[in-house]
Short mmCIF file of C-alpha atoms in Angstrom, two decimals:
data_model
loop_
_atom_site.label_atom_id
_atom_site.label_comp_id
_atom_site.label_asym_id
_atom_site.label_seq_id
_atom_site.Cartn_x
_atom_site.Cartn_y
_atom_site.Cartn_z
CA MET A 1 -18.23 20.98 8.02
CA PRO A 2 -16.74 20.49 4.72
CA LYS A 3 -19.12 18.52 2.05
CA VAL A 4 -18.32 14.93 2.11
CA LYS A 5 -19.26 12.08 -0.54
CA LEU A 6 -18.43 8.49 -0.17
CA VAL A 7 -18.56 6.21 -3.31
CA TYR A 8 -18.44 2.87 -3.21
CA PHE A 9 -20.10 -0.36 -3.02
CA ASP A 10 -22.95 -1.27 -1.92
CA ALA A 11 -20.86 -3.12 0.34
CA ARG A 12 -18.23 -3.17 3.11
CA GLY A 13 -15.48 -3.88 1.13
CA LEU A 14 -12.57 -1.83 0.09
CA ALA A 15 -14.12 1.52 1.78
CA GLU A 16 -15.80 0.59 4.86
CA ALA A 17 -12.70 1.87 7.22
CA SER A 18 -13.23 5.14 5.71
CA ARG A 19 -17.19 5.36 6.64
CA LEU A 20 -16.05 4.11 10.19
CA ILE A 21 -13.65 6.81 10.05
CA LEU A 22 -16.62 9.35 9.46
CA HIS A 23 -19.17 7.42 11.47
CA HIS A 24 -16.39 7.64 15.03
CA ALA A 25 -15.70 11.43 13.43
CA ASN A 26 -19.94 11.99 13.83
CA VAL A 27 -18.56 13.40 9.91
CA ASP A 28 -21.91 14.20 8.16
CA PHE A 29 -21.12 12.44 4.59
CA GLU A 30 -23.50 11.29 1.40
CA ASP A 31 -22.43 7.18 1.72
CA VAL A 32 -23.11 6.88 -2.17
CA ARG A 33 -23.68 2.35 -3.23
CA ILE A 34 -23.59 2.34 -6.32
CA GLN A 35 -25.09 -1.07 -7.56
CA HIS A 36 -23.18 -4.04 -10.03
CA ALA A 37 -25.90 -3.04 -12.90
CA ASP A 38 -24.72 0.69 -12.81
CA TRP A 39 -21.72 0.70 -12.28
CA PRO A 40 -20.31 0.22 -15.77
CA ALA A 41 -21.86 2.70 -17.03
CA LEU A 42 -20.48 5.53 -14.65
CA LYS A 43 -16.36 3.99 -14.92
CA PRO A 44 -15.24 6.30 -17.21
CA LYS A 45 -16.26 8.96 -15.47
CA THR A 46 -14.01 7.81 -13.03
CA LYS A 47 -10.14 9.64 -12.60
CA THR A 48 -8.92 6.14 -12.56
CA GLY A 49 -11.72 3.55 -13.57
CA LYS A 50 -12.39 2.45 -9.34
CA ILE A 51 -14.05 2.81 -6.40
CA PRO A 52 -13.65 4.09 -3.76
CA TYR A 53 -13.23 7.29 -4.45
CA LEU A 54 -13.71 9.99 -1.68
CA GLU A 55 -15.18 14.00 -2.77
CA PHE A 56 -13.59 16.24 0.35
CA ASP A 57 -14.46 19.60 0.65
CA GLY A 58 -14.44 20.52 -3.27
CA HIS A 59 -11.36 17.62 -3.77
CA LEU A 60 -11.07 14.62 -4.81
CA ILE A 61 -9.42 11.37 -3.42
CA VAL A 62 -9.04 8.32 -5.22
CA GLU A 63 -7.17 4.46 -4.26
CA SER A 64 -8.96 3.24 -0.04
CA TYR A 65 -5.80 3.89 1.59
CA ALA A 66 -5.60 7.20 0.47
CA MET A 67 -8.68 7.94 1.61
CA HIS A 68 -8.28 6.12 4.43
CA ARG A 69 -5.07 7.92 5.88
CA PHE A 70 -5.87 11.49 4.67
CA LEU A 71 -9.30 11.77 6.40
CA ALA A 72 -7.81 9.76 9.53
CA ARG A 73 -4.80 12.67 9.69
CA LYS A 74 -7.89 14.89 9.68
CA TYR A 75 -10.03 12.89 12.24
CA GLY A 76 -7.05 11.80 14.94
CA LEU A 77 -6.21 8.28 14.04
CA ALA A 78 -3.40 8.46 12.32
CA GLY A 79 -1.35 7.99 15.42
CA LYS A 80 0.25 10.47 18.15
CA ASP A 81 2.87 11.11 16.08
CA GLU A 82 5.01 10.56 12.50
CA TYR A 83 6.65 7.79 14.02
CA GLU A 84 3.80 5.84 15.24
CA GLN A 85 2.17 7.43 12.07
CA ALA A 86 4.75 5.59 10.36
CA VAL A 87 3.87 2.69 12.48
CA VAL A 88 0.43 2.18 11.43
CA ASP A 89 1.03 3.43 7.63
CA GLY A 90 3.34 0.22 8.50
CA ILE A 91 0.78 -1.93 9.54
CA ALA A 92 -1.57 -1.15 7.54
CA ASP A 93 0.21 -2.30 4.87
CA VAL A 94 0.98 -5.94 6.14
CA SER A 95 -2.87 -5.93 6.73
CA LYS A 96 -2.76 -5.27 2.49
CA ASP A 97 -0.26 -7.95 1.40
CA PHE A 98 -2.86 -9.85 3.93
CA TYR A 99 -5.56 -9.02 1.82
CA ALA A 100 -3.57 -9.86 -0.96
CA ALA A 101 -2.97 -13.50 -0.49
CA VAL A 102 -6.13 -13.93 0.72
CA ALA A 103 -8.03 -12.37 -1.76
CA PRO A 104 -7.37 -16.11 -4.54
CA TRP A 105 -9.43 -17.94 -2.19
CA MET A 106 -11.97 -15.34 -0.99
CA TYR A 107 -12.18 -14.09 -4.48
CA ALA A 108 -13.47 -17.12 -5.61
CA VAL A 109 -15.82 -18.19 -2.53
CA MET A 110 -17.33 -14.78 -3.67
CA GLY A 111 -17.58 -15.58 -6.87
CA PHE A 112 -15.28 -12.55 -7.71
CA ARG A 113 -13.16 -14.68 -9.60
CA PRO A 114 -12.48 -18.41 -11.92
CA GLY A 115 -11.42 -20.68 -9.25
CA ASN A 116 -12.47 -23.83 -7.32
CA PRO A 117 -12.31 -22.67 -3.47
CA GLU A 118 -11.72 -26.32 -2.40
CA GLU A 119 -8.12 -26.47 -3.97
CA LEU A 120 -7.00 -22.44 -3.32
CA LYS A 121 -7.78 -23.00 -0.06
CA LYS A 122 -4.90 -24.37 1.80
CA GLU A 123 -2.02 -22.47 0.11
CA HIS A 124 -4.49 -18.81 0.38
CA LEU A 125 -6.22 -19.12 3.50
CA TYR A 126 -4.28 -21.77 6.11
CA ASP A 127 -1.13 -20.92 4.99
CA ASN A 128 -1.91 -17.31 4.91
CA LEU A 129 -3.58 -17.94 8.39
CA GLU A 130 -0.29 -18.79 9.75
CA THR A 131 2.28 -16.36 7.98
CA TYR A 132 0.04 -12.94 8.90
CA LEU A 133 -1.69 -13.89 12.65
CA PRO A 134 1.33 -14.33 14.14
CA VAL A 135 2.89 -10.88 12.68
CA PHE A 136 -1.03 -8.84 13.97
CA SER A 137 -0.61 -11.34 17.20
CA THR A 138 3.20 -9.00 17.58
CA PHE A 139 1.39 -6.12 16.65
CA LEU A 140 -0.95 -6.32 19.18
CA LYS A 141 1.21 -7.30 22.31
CA GLU A 142 3.86 -4.25 21.20
CA SER A 143 1.13 -1.99 21.64
CA ASN A 144 0.04 -2.29 24.95
CA SER A 145 -2.97 -0.89 24.20
CA GLY A 146 -5.55 -2.93 22.84
CA PHE A 147 -5.11 -1.64 19.55
CA LEU A 148 -2.96 -2.59 17.23
CA ALA A 149 -0.69 1.54 17.74
CA PRO A 150 0.34 2.49 20.91
CA SER A 151 -1.79 5.34 21.32
CA GLY A 152 -4.81 3.41 21.15
CA LEU A 153 -7.52 3.09 18.34
CA THR A 154 -6.37 3.74 14.39
CA TRP A 155 -7.71 3.59 10.83
CA ALA A 156 -5.37 0.42 10.90
CA ASP A 157 -7.77 -1.14 13.41
CA PHE A 158 -10.00 -0.48 11.32
CA VAL A 159 -8.02 -2.09 8.07
CA PHE A 160 -7.58 -5.18 9.18
CA SER A 161 -11.31 -6.04 11.63
CA GLU A 162 -12.78 -5.31 8.56
CA LEU A 163 -10.47 -8.14 7.22
CA ILE A 164 -10.50 -10.92 9.60
CA ILE A 165 -14.33 -9.97 9.83
CA THR A 166 -14.58 -11.09 5.95
CA LEU A 167 -12.60 -13.77 6.59
CA LEU A 168 -14.54 -15.32 9.61
CA GLY A 169 -18.16 -14.48 7.34
CA LEU A 170 -16.70 -16.93 4.62
CA GLU A 171 -14.94 -19.43 7.25
CA SER A 172 -15.87 -19.49 10.78
CA ASN A 173 -12.66 -21.62 11.85
CA VAL A 174 -9.94 -18.94 10.93
CA LEU A 175 -9.62 -16.93 14.48
CA ASP A 176 -9.73 -20.74 16.56
CA LYS A 177 -6.26 -20.67 17.13
CA HIS A 178 -5.90 -17.36 17.98
CA PRO A 179 -8.80 -15.30 19.99
CA GLU A 180 -7.17 -12.20 21.09
CA PHE A 181 -8.61 -11.33 17.62
CA LYS A 182 -12.48 -11.93 18.61
CA GLU A 183 -11.41 -10.54 21.06
CA TYR A 184 -9.86 -7.68 19.27
CA ILE A 185 -13.11 -7.98 17.00
CA LYS A 186 -15.25 -7.10 20.09
CA ARG A 187 -12.97 -4.10 21.29
CA VAL A 188 -13.23 -2.32 17.81
CA LYS A 189 -17.25 -2.83 17.83
CA ASN A 190 -17.39 -1.25 21.13
CA VAL A 191 -15.67 1.77 21.14
CA PRO A 192 -18.13 3.69 21.57
CA GLU A 193 -18.52 6.73 19.41
CA LEU A 194 -18.80 3.60 16.85
CA LYS A 195 -21.17 1.07 18.85
CA GLU A 196 -24.13 2.01 17.52
CA TYR A 197 -23.04 2.66 13.53
CA TYR A 198 -21.88 -1.62 14.35
CA LEU A 199 -24.95 -3.04 15.46
CA SER A 200 -26.99 -1.12 12.83
CA ARG A 201 -24.50 -1.01 9.60
CA LYS A 202 -25.65 -4.47 7.33
CA GLU A 203 -22.89 -7.30 7.50
CA MET B 1 22.39 15.42 11.56
CA SER B 2 19.81 12.33 13.75
CA ASP B 3 20.93 8.82 13.14
CA VAL B 4 19.98 7.33 10.34
CA LYS B 5 20.23 3.54 8.86
CA PHE B 6 18.55 2.04 6.14
CA VAL B 7 18.89 -1.85 5.86
CA TYR B 8 18.13 -3.17 2.68
CA PHE B 9 19.07 -5.77 0.26
CA ASN B 10 21.99 -5.37 -2.13
CA VAL B 11 19.62 -4.65 -4.82
CA ARG B 12 17.88 -1.21 -6.10
CA GLY B 13 14.07 -2.95 -5.10
CA LEU B 14 11.74 -1.69 -2.77
CA GLY B 15 14.33 0.04 -1.12
CA GLU B 16 15.77 2.76 -3.43
CA PRO B 17 12.86 4.56 -3.78
CA ALA B 18 13.91 5.34 0.68
CA ARG B 19 17.95 5.45 -0.65
CA LEU B 20 16.89 8.27 -3.14
CA ILE B 21 14.94 10.74 -1.75
CA LEU B 22 17.25 10.72 1.61
CA HIS B 23 19.99 11.14 -1.13
CA HIS B 24 18.13 14.02 -3.12
CA ALA B 25 18.28 15.86 0.53
CA LYS B 26 21.68 14.98 1.03
CA VAL B 27 20.95 13.09 4.48
CA ASP B 28 23.75 11.42 6.44
CA PHE B 29 22.90 7.18 5.95
CA LYS B 30 24.35 3.87 6.82
CA ASP B 31 23.32 2.72 3.40
CA GLU B 32 23.31 -0.99 4.88
CA ARG B 33 23.26 -3.48 1.90
CA LEU B 34 22.58 -7.23 3.32
CA THR B 35 23.96 -10.43 0.67
CA HIS B 36 21.01 -13.10 1.10
CA GLU B 37 23.68 -15.02 3.33
CA ASP B 38 23.19 -13.06 6.17
CA TRP B 39 19.83 -12.55 5.52
CA PRO B 40 18.49 -15.79 7.32
CA LYS B 41 20.09 -14.47 10.81
CA LEU B 42 18.53 -11.16 11.15
CA LYS B 43 15.57 -12.67 9.48
CA PRO B 44 14.65 -13.18 13.03
CA LYS B 45 15.72 -10.70 15.34
CA THR B 46 13.63 -7.87 12.89
CA LYS B 47 9.80 -6.92 13.75
CA THR B 48 8.31 -8.53 10.75
CA GLY B 49 10.74 -10.65 9.44
CA LYS B 50 11.32 -8.22 5.73
CA LEU B 51 13.91 -5.67 4.43
CA PRO B 52 13.12 -2.67 4.18
CA PHE B 53 13.53 -1.33 7.45
CA LEU B 54 14.97 2.51 8.82
CA GLU B 55 16.13 3.73 12.17
CA TYR B 56 15.77 7.36 12.32
CA ASP B 57 16.59 8.91 15.82
CA GLY B 58 15.91 5.41 17.70
CA HIS B 59 12.79 4.68 15.49
CA THR B 60 12.38 1.73 13.80
CA ILE B 61 9.83 1.45 10.96
CA VAL B 62 9.28 -0.85 8.50
CA GLU B 63 7.08 -1.25 5.14
CA SER B 64 8.51 -0.38 2.71
CA ASN B 65 6.16 2.77 1.50
CA ALA B 66 5.54 3.85 4.96
CA ILE B 67 9.18 4.45 5.11
CA ASN B 68 9.02 6.29 1.98
CA ARG B 69 6.07 8.30 2.93
CA PHE B 70 7.37 8.80 6.29
CA LEU B 71 10.95 10.07 4.48
CA ALA B 72 9.36 12.18 2.28
CA ARG B 73 7.28 13.64 5.19
CA LYS B 74 10.45 14.55 6.56
CA TYR B 75 12.18 15.74 3.52
CA ASN B 76 10.26 17.39 1.38
CA LEU B 77 8.89 15.21 -1.09
CA ALA B 78 5.29 14.51 0.12
CA GLY B 79 3.16 16.87 -1.72
CA LYS B 80 2.51 20.89 -0.59
CA ASP B 81 -0.89 20.05 1.54
CA ASP B 82 -2.66 17.09 2.56
CA TYR B 83 -4.88 17.41 0.02
CA GLU B 84 -1.51 16.93 -2.33
CA GLY B 85 -0.25 13.82 -0.32
CA ALA B 86 -2.87 12.05 -1.11
CA LEU B 87 -2.95 12.15 -4.31
CA ILE B 88 0.83 11.21 -4.35
CA ASP B 89 -0.26 8.07 -1.94
CA GLY B 90 -3.29 7.17 -4.07
CA ILE B 91 -0.89 7.04 -7.02
CA ALA B 92 2.54 5.15 -5.68
CA ASP B 93 -0.86 2.40 -4.23
CA VAL B 94 -1.76 2.35 -7.62
CA GLN B 95 2.01 1.86 -8.34
CA LYS B 96 1.94 -1.24 -6.36
CA ASP B 97 -1.06 -2.82 -8.23
CA PHE B 98 0.56 -2.66 -11.16
CA TYR B 99 3.77 -4.25 -9.15
CA ALA B 100 1.40 -6.36 -7.94
CA ALA B 101 -0.12 -7.30 -11.67
CA VAL B 102 3.25 -7.92 -13.01
CA ALA B 103 5.43 -10.35 -10.45
CA PRO B 104 4.32 -13.30 -11.06
CA TRP B 105 6.10 -13.10 -14.32
CA LEU B 106 8.99 -10.80 -13.00
CA TYR B 107 9.36 -13.28 -10.43
CA THR B 108 9.90 -16.22 -12.56
CA LEU B 109 11.80 -14.21 -14.87
CA LEU B 110 14.49 -13.34 -11.89
CA GLY B 111 14.01 -16.63 -10.93
CA PHE B 112 12.59 -15.65 -7.53
CA ARG B 113 9.66 -17.96 -8.32
CA GLN B 114 9.45 -21.74 -10.18
CA GLY B 115 7.58 -21.12 -13.17
CA ASN B 116 7.56 -20.39 -17.21
CA PRO B 117 8.02 -16.48 -17.88
CA ALA B 118 6.69 -16.97 -21.52
CA ASP B 119 3.26 -18.81 -20.25
CA LEU B 120 2.69 -16.00 -17.86
CA LYS B 121 4.05 -12.69 -19.71
CA LYS B 122 0.72 -12.18 -21.90
CA GLU B 123 -1.46 -12.19 -18.52
CA HIS B 124 0.62 -10.35 -16.15
CA LEU B 125 3.42 -8.30 -18.18
CA ASP B 126 1.39 -6.94 -21.54
CA ASP B 127 -2.09 -6.82 -19.90
CA SER B 128 -0.27 -4.56 -16.97
CA LEU B 129 0.84 -2.80 -19.46
CA ALA B 130 -2.33 -2.10 -21.32
CA ARG B 131 -3.95 -1.22 -17.96
CA PHE B 132 -1.85 0.80 -16.00
CA LEU B 133 0.72 3.04 -18.32
CA PRO B 134 -1.98 4.92 -19.88
CA MET B 135 -3.38 5.63 -15.86
CA TYR B 136 0.56 7.27 -15.58
CA SER B 137 0.45 9.44 -18.95
CA ASN B 138 -2.96 10.66 -17.31
CA PHE B 139 -1.45 11.58 -14.17
CA LEU B 140 1.52 13.35 -16.23
CA LYS B 141 -0.82 15.21 -17.83
CA GLU B 142 -3.24 16.38 -15.58
CA ALA B 143 -0.33 17.16 -12.83
CA LYS B 144 1.42 19.40 -15.38
CA SER B 145 5.04 19.89 -13.98
CA GLY B 146 6.96 17.42 -15.50
CA PHE B 147 6.03 14.79 -12.71
CA MET B 148 3.61 12.57 -11.25
CA ALA B 149 1.75 15.52 -8.85
CA PRO B 150 1.10 19.21 -9.98
CA SER B 151 3.66 20.95 -7.45
CA GLY B 152 6.87 18.34 -8.65
CA LEU B 153 8.63 15.96 -7.91
CA SER B 154 7.94 13.55 -5.36
CA TRP B 155 8.20 10.09 -4.13
CA ALA B 156 5.67 8.30 -5.98
CA ASP B 157 8.12 9.63 -8.96
CA PHE B 158 10.64 6.84 -7.31
CA VAL B 159 8.95 3.81 -6.94
CA ILE B 160 7.21 4.66 -10.28
CA THR B 161 10.23 4.78 -11.88
CA GLU B 162 12.73 2.19 -10.56
CA PHE B 163 10.31 -0.51 -11.54
CA LEU B 164 10.05 0.87 -15.27
CA ILE B 165 13.66 0.96 -14.85
CA THR B 166 13.46 -2.52 -13.99
CA LEU B 167 11.02 -3.68 -16.55
CA LEU B 168 13.01 -2.32 -18.78
CA ASN B 169 16.43 -4.22 -17.37
CA VAL B 170 14.26 -7.33 -18.20
CA GLU B 171 12.55 -6.77 -21.24
CA PRO B 172 13.58 -3.19 -23.47
CA LYS B 173 10.82 -2.64 -25.53
CA VAL B 174 7.95 -1.88 -22.68
CA LEU B 175 7.57 2.04 -23.03
CA ASP B 176 8.15 1.29 -26.34
CA GLY B 177 5.17 3.86 -28.15
CA HIS B 178 4.67 5.33 -24.73
CA ASP B 179 7.61 8.40 -25.78
CA ASP B 180 5.50 10.48 -22.54
CA ILE B 181 6.38 8.10 -20.37
CA LYS B 182 10.29 7.63 -21.49
CA GLN B 183 10.52 10.92 -21.63
CA TYR B 184 9.28 10.95 -17.49
CA LEU B 185 11.98 8.71 -16.74
CA GLU B 186 14.53 10.76 -18.12
CA ARG B 187 13.43 13.93 -16.24
CA VAL B 188 13.50 12.45 -12.98
CA LYS B 189 17.12 10.51 -13.20
CA ASN B 190 18.10 14.21 -14.45
CA VAL B 191 17.07 16.07 -11.36
CA PRO B 192 19.71 17.55 -10.51
CA GLN B 193 20.31 17.19 -6.41
CA LEU B 194 20.62 13.44 -8.18
CA LYS B 195 22.54 13.58 -10.98
CA GLU B 196 24.97 12.28 -9.64
CA TYR B 197 24.01 9.49 -7.63
CA TYR B 198 22.13 8.58 -11.12
CA ALA B 199 25.08 8.54 -12.52
CA SER B 200 27.45 6.20 -9.53
CA ARG B 201 24.66 4.42 -7.48
CA PRO B 202 25.40 0.29 -7.30
CA ASP B 203 23.28 -0.84 -10.46
CA SER B 204 21.02 -3.60 -10.34
CA LYS B 205 18.34 -5.80 -12.08
CA ASN B 206 16.06 -5.20 -9.63
#
């Protein structure tokens, strides 16, 4: 068993997809959660001044998506061949664009950035829900698997579902026009290898 | 030779790294460049309404970094093993953050968005250069190969240098005081397999 340590804040945030991959594969890992007060002291000691980072078998990996992709490839959640891996990479990149587009509103609501959430809501939340949710509906429809990729569950499902779970938590009507995503979230949370983890983790 | 078609606008933009990977590997491909007039007709027929996309051996691949990574893996520009592959992915992600940080200023300067570039310059260009160029210097120092990854040239070098070229086109002083990065840029442009392409390729401001 390789020695695995994941370091991030005590939140789902940008690291949860990696935690989910590791739990799904039943890999023992040290799930280090940094308190915000401790972060300034640790920051200069990290490679790029950012978390999450992953230590895997003596190697250091930084950048959330690089971590997710590395672990997904190791543990069978990256797509069945190079073509599907490219599809999964692409879907995950669209999810990243969606995240970046809603972030100004999301971060203002969470208090991470200045700004009046009410003023930012239309342009950053609602307009982006209209732009992006149909794209993901198409991915789901085309895959025919109930997940975003044709061969089933992949790490793209983790990054996307975590984002819409967060949005739902901040604004309960975000999926009202797209009930298929409410079903989709249930489906991801009921994946047998992860059911217990989803029930026991804090939101 | 497999059937390869790459579709993008007639600019370097987010498409050039894929073209560079294909030229570096001497792969025959159709380099389709759309005009802005052609695009509205084609847009609804595309998978996600965006360019670039790649058609490869009957498969369609979208999203620039997914395309870049797929081609790089096929043509040996994705690092020597999974760990280096992950390092390169991470560096390319840092570049994506750099791009996103500069974009509000760059897009208004290029006329893609409304706004006064001068108002946006300090927060989006100057502050971003101060944050990201030192990271690139560090990656170069750690790699020791003259490129971003220890084993040499990779697709991360293409995404980074194409963006630096764009910045230099609009603001010639951006690399002043960063000789290591100026030299790195020259080094990439002088890679033997690409020297000719760089000298003859259709240029564009962005």
